[in-house]
PDB file of C-alpha atoms in Angstrom:
ATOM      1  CA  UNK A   1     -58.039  76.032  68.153  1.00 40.00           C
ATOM      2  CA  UNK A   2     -60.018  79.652  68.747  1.00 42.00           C
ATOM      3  CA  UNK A   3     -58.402  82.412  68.029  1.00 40.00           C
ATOM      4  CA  UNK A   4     -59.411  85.920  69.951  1.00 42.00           C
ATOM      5  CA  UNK A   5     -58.403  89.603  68.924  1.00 41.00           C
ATOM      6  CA  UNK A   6     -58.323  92.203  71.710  1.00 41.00           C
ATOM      7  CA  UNK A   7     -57.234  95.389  70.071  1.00 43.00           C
ATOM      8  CA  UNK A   8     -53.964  94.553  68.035  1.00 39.00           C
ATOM      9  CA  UNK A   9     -53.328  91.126  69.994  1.00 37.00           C
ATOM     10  CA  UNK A  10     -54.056  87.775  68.808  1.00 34.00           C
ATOM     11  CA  UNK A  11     -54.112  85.016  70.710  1.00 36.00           C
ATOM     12  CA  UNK A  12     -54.136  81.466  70.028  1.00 40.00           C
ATOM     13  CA  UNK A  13     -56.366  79.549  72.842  1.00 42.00           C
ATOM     14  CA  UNK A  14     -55.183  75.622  72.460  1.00 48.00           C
ATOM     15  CA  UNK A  15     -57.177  74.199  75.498  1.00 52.00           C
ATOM     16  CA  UNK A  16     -58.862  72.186  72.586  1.00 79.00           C
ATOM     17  CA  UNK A  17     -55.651  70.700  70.896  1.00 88.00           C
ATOM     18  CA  UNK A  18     -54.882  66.699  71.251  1.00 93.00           C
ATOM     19  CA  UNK A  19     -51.916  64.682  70.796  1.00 94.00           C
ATOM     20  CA  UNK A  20     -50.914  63.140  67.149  1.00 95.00           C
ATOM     21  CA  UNK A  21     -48.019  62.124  66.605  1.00 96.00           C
ATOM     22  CA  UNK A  22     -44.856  62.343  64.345  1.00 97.00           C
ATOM     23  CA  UNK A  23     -41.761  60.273  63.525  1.00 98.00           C
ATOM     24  CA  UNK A  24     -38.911  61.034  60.630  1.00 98.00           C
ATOM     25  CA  UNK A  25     -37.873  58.244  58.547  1.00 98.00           C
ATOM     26  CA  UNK A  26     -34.220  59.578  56.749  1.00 98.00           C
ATOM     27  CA  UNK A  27     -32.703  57.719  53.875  1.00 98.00           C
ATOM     28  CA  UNK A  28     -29.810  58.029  51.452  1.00 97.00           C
ATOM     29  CA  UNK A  29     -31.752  59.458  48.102  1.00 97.00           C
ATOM     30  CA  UNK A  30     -28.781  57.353  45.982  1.00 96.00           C
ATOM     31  CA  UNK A  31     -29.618  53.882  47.609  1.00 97.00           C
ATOM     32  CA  UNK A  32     -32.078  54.185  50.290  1.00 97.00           C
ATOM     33  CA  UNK A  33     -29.942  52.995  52.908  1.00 98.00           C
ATOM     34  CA  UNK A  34     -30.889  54.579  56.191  1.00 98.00           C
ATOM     35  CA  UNK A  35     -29.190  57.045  57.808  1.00 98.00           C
ATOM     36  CA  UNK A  36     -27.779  56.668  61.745  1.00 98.00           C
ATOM     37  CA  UNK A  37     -27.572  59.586  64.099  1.00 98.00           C
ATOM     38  CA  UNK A  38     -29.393  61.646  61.700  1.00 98.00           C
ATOM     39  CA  UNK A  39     -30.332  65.402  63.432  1.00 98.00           C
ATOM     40  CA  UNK A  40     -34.363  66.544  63.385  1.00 98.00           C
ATOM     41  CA  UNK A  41     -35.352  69.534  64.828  1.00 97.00           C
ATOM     42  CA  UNK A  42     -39.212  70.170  64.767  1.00 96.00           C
ATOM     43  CA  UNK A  43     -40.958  73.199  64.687  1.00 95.00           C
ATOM     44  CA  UNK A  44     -44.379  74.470  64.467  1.00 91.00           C
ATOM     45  CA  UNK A  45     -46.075  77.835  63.746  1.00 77.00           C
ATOM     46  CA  UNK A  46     -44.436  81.563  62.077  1.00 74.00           C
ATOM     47  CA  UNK A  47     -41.205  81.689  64.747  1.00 74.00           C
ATOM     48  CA  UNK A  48     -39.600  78.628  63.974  1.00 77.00           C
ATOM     49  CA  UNK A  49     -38.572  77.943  67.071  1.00 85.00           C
ATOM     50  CA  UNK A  50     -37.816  74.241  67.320  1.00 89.00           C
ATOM     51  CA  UNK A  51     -39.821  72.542  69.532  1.00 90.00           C
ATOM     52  CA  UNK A  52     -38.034  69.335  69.701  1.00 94.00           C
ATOM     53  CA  UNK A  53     -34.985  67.745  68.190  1.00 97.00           C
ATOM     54  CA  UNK A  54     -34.684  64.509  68.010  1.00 97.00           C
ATOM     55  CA  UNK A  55     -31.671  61.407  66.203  1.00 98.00           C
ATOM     56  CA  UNK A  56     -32.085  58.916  64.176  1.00 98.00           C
ATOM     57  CA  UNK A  57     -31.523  55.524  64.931  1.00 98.00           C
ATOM     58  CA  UNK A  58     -29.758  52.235  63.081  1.00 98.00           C
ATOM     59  CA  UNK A  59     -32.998  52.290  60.717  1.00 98.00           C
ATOM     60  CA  UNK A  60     -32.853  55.748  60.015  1.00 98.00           C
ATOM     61  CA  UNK A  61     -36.177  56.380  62.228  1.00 98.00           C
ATOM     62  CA  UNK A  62     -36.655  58.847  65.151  1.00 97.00           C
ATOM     63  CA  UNK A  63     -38.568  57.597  68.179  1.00 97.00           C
ATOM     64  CA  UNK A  64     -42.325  58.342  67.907  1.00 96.00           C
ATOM     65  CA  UNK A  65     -42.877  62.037  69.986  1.00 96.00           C
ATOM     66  CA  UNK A  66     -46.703  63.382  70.431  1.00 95.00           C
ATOM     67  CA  UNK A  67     -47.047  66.898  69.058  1.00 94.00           C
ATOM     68  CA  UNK A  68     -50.415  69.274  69.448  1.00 94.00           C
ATOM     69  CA  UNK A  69     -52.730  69.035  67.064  1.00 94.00           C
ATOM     70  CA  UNK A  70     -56.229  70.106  66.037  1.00 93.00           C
ATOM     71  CA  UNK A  71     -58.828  67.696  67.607  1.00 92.00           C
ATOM     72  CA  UNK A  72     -60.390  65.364  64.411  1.00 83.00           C
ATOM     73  CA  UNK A  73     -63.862  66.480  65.011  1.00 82.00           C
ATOM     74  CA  UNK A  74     -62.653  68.937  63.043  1.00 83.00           C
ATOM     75  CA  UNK A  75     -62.671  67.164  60.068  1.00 75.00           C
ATOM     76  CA  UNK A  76     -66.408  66.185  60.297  1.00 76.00           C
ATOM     77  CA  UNK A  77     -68.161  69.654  60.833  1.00 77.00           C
ATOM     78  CA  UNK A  78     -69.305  71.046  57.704  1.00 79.00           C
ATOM     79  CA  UNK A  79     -69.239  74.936  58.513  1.00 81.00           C
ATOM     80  CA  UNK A  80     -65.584  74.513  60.014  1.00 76.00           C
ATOM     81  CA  UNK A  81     -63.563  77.229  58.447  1.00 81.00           C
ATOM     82  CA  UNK A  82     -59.807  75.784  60.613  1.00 82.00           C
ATOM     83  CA  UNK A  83     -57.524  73.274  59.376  1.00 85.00           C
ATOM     84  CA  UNK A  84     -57.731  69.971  61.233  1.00 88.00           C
ATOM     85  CA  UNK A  85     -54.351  69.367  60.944  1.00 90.00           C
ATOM     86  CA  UNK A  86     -51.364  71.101  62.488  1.00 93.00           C
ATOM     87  CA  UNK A  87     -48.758  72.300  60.125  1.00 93.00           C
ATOM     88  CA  UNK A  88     -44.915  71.559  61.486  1.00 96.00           C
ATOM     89  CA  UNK A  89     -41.554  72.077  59.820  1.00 96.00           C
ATOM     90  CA  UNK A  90     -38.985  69.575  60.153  1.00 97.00           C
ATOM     91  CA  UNK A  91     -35.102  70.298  59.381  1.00 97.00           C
ATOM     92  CA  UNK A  92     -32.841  67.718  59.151  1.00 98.00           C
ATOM     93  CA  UNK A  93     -29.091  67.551  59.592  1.00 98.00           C
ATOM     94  CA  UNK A  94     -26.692  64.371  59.167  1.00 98.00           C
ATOM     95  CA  UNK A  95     -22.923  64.745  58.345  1.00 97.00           C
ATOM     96  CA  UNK A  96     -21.847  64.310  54.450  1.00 96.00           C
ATOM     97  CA  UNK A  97     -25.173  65.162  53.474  1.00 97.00           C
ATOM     98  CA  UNK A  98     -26.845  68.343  52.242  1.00 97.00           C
ATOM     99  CA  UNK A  99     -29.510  69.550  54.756  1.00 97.00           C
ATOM    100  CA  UNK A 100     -33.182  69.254  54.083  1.00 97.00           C
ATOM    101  CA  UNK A 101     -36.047  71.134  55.289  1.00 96.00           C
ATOM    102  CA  UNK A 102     -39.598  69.887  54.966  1.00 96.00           C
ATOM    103  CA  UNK A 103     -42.548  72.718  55.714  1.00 94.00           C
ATOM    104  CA  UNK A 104     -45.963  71.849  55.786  1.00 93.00           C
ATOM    105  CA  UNK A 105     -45.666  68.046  57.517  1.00 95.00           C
ATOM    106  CA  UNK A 106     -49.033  67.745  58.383  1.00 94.00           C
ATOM    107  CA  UNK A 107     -50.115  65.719  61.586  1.00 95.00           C
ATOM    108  CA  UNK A 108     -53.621  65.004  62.637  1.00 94.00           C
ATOM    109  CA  UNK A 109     -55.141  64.044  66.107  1.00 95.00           C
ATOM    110  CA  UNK A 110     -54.708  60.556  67.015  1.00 94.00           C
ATOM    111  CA  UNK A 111     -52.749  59.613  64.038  1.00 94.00           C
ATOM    112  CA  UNK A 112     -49.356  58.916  63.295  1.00 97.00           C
ATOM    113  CA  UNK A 113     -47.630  61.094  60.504  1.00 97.00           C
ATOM    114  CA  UNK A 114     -44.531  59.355  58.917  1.00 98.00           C
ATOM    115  CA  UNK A 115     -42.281  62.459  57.223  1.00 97.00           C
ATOM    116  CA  UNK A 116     -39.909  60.606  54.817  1.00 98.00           C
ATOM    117  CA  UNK A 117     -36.379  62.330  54.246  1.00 98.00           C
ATOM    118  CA  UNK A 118     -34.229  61.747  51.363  1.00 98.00           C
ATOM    119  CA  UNK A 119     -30.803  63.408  52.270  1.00 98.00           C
ATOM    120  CA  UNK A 120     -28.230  63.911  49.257  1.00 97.00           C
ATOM    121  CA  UNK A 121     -24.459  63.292  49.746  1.00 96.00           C
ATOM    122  CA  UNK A 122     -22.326  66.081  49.765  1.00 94.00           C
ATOM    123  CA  UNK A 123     -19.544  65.306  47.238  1.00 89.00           C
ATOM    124  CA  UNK A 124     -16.325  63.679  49.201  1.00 81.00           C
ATOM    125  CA  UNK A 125     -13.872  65.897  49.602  1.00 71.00           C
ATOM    126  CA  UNK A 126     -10.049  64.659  49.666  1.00 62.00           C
ATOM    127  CA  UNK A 127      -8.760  63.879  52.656  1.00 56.00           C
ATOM    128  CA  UNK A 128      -5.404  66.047  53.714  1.00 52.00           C
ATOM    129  CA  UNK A 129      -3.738  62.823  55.087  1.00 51.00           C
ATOM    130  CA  UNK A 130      -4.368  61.101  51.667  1.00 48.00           C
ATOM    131  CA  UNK A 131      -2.691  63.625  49.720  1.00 46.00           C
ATOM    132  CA  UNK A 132       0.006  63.895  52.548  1.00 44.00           C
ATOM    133  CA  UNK A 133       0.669  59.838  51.782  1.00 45.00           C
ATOM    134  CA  UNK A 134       0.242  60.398  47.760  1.00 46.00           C
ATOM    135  CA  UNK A 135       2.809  63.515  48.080  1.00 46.00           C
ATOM    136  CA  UNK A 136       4.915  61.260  50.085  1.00 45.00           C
ATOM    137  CA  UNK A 137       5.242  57.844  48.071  1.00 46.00           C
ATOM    138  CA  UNK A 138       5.184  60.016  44.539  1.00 42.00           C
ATOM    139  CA  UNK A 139       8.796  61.847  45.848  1.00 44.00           C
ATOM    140  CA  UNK A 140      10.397  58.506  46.528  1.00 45.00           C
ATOM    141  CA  UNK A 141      12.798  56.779  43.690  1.00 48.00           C
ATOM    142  CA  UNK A 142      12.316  53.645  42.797  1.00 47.00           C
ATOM    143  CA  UNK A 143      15.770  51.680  42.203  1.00 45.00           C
TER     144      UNK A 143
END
């Protein structure tokens, strides 16, 4: 990745980047059961903007997706001031569970980054029909 400055303009040339790759594994943090149909939207860079979102499946996994990265020769040059890793943020949504968001999932040319998610139950909330049935069978006399 080169960056060039023309005046007050920065851009980012990525004619060098290579594919690595990413998949979200999403668990319950009480018993590690996996969560199904799990949301992940996946971002990279300052905007946010997500780049992909993908669901979990039965196992609580999202398919493997290639995502740009840095190419690993990177890693081997000594006077190489960039990262060889892409930085991306994952965010991930799953209903009766708190929403997590993980910045900083790093993924490397070539390689396949594994970003485990520990989602936290939201505390369960009583159900209106419930109390509709307890109102109901407390009014009632027994005989």
């Amino acid at each position: 990745m080169r960056y060039h400055s023309f005046d007050r303009v920065r851009i980012c040339e990525t004619t060098g980047m290579q594919d690595g790759y990413l998949r979200i594994d999403v668990v319950n943090s009480e018993n590690n059961f996996p969560i199904k149909g799990a949301e992940a939207s996946i971002s990279y860079g300052e905007s946010g903007q997500t780049q992909e979102v993908l669901r979990t499946n039965l196992s609580g996994q999202t398919e493997e997706i290639a995502v740009a990265a840095p190419p690993a020769l990177l890693s081997l040059e000594e006077q190489n001031r960039e990262k060889p890793y892409a930085d991306y943020t994952v965010e991930v949504r799953a209903e009766g569970y708190g929403p997590v968001k993980v910045k900083g999932t790093e993924v490397l040319a070539g390689v396949l980054a594994v970003q485990p998610i520990r989602m936290i139950p939201l505390p369960a909330q009583p159900s209106d029909n419930l109390s509709t049935i307890l109102r109901q069978r407390s009014t009632q006399r027994l005989y």
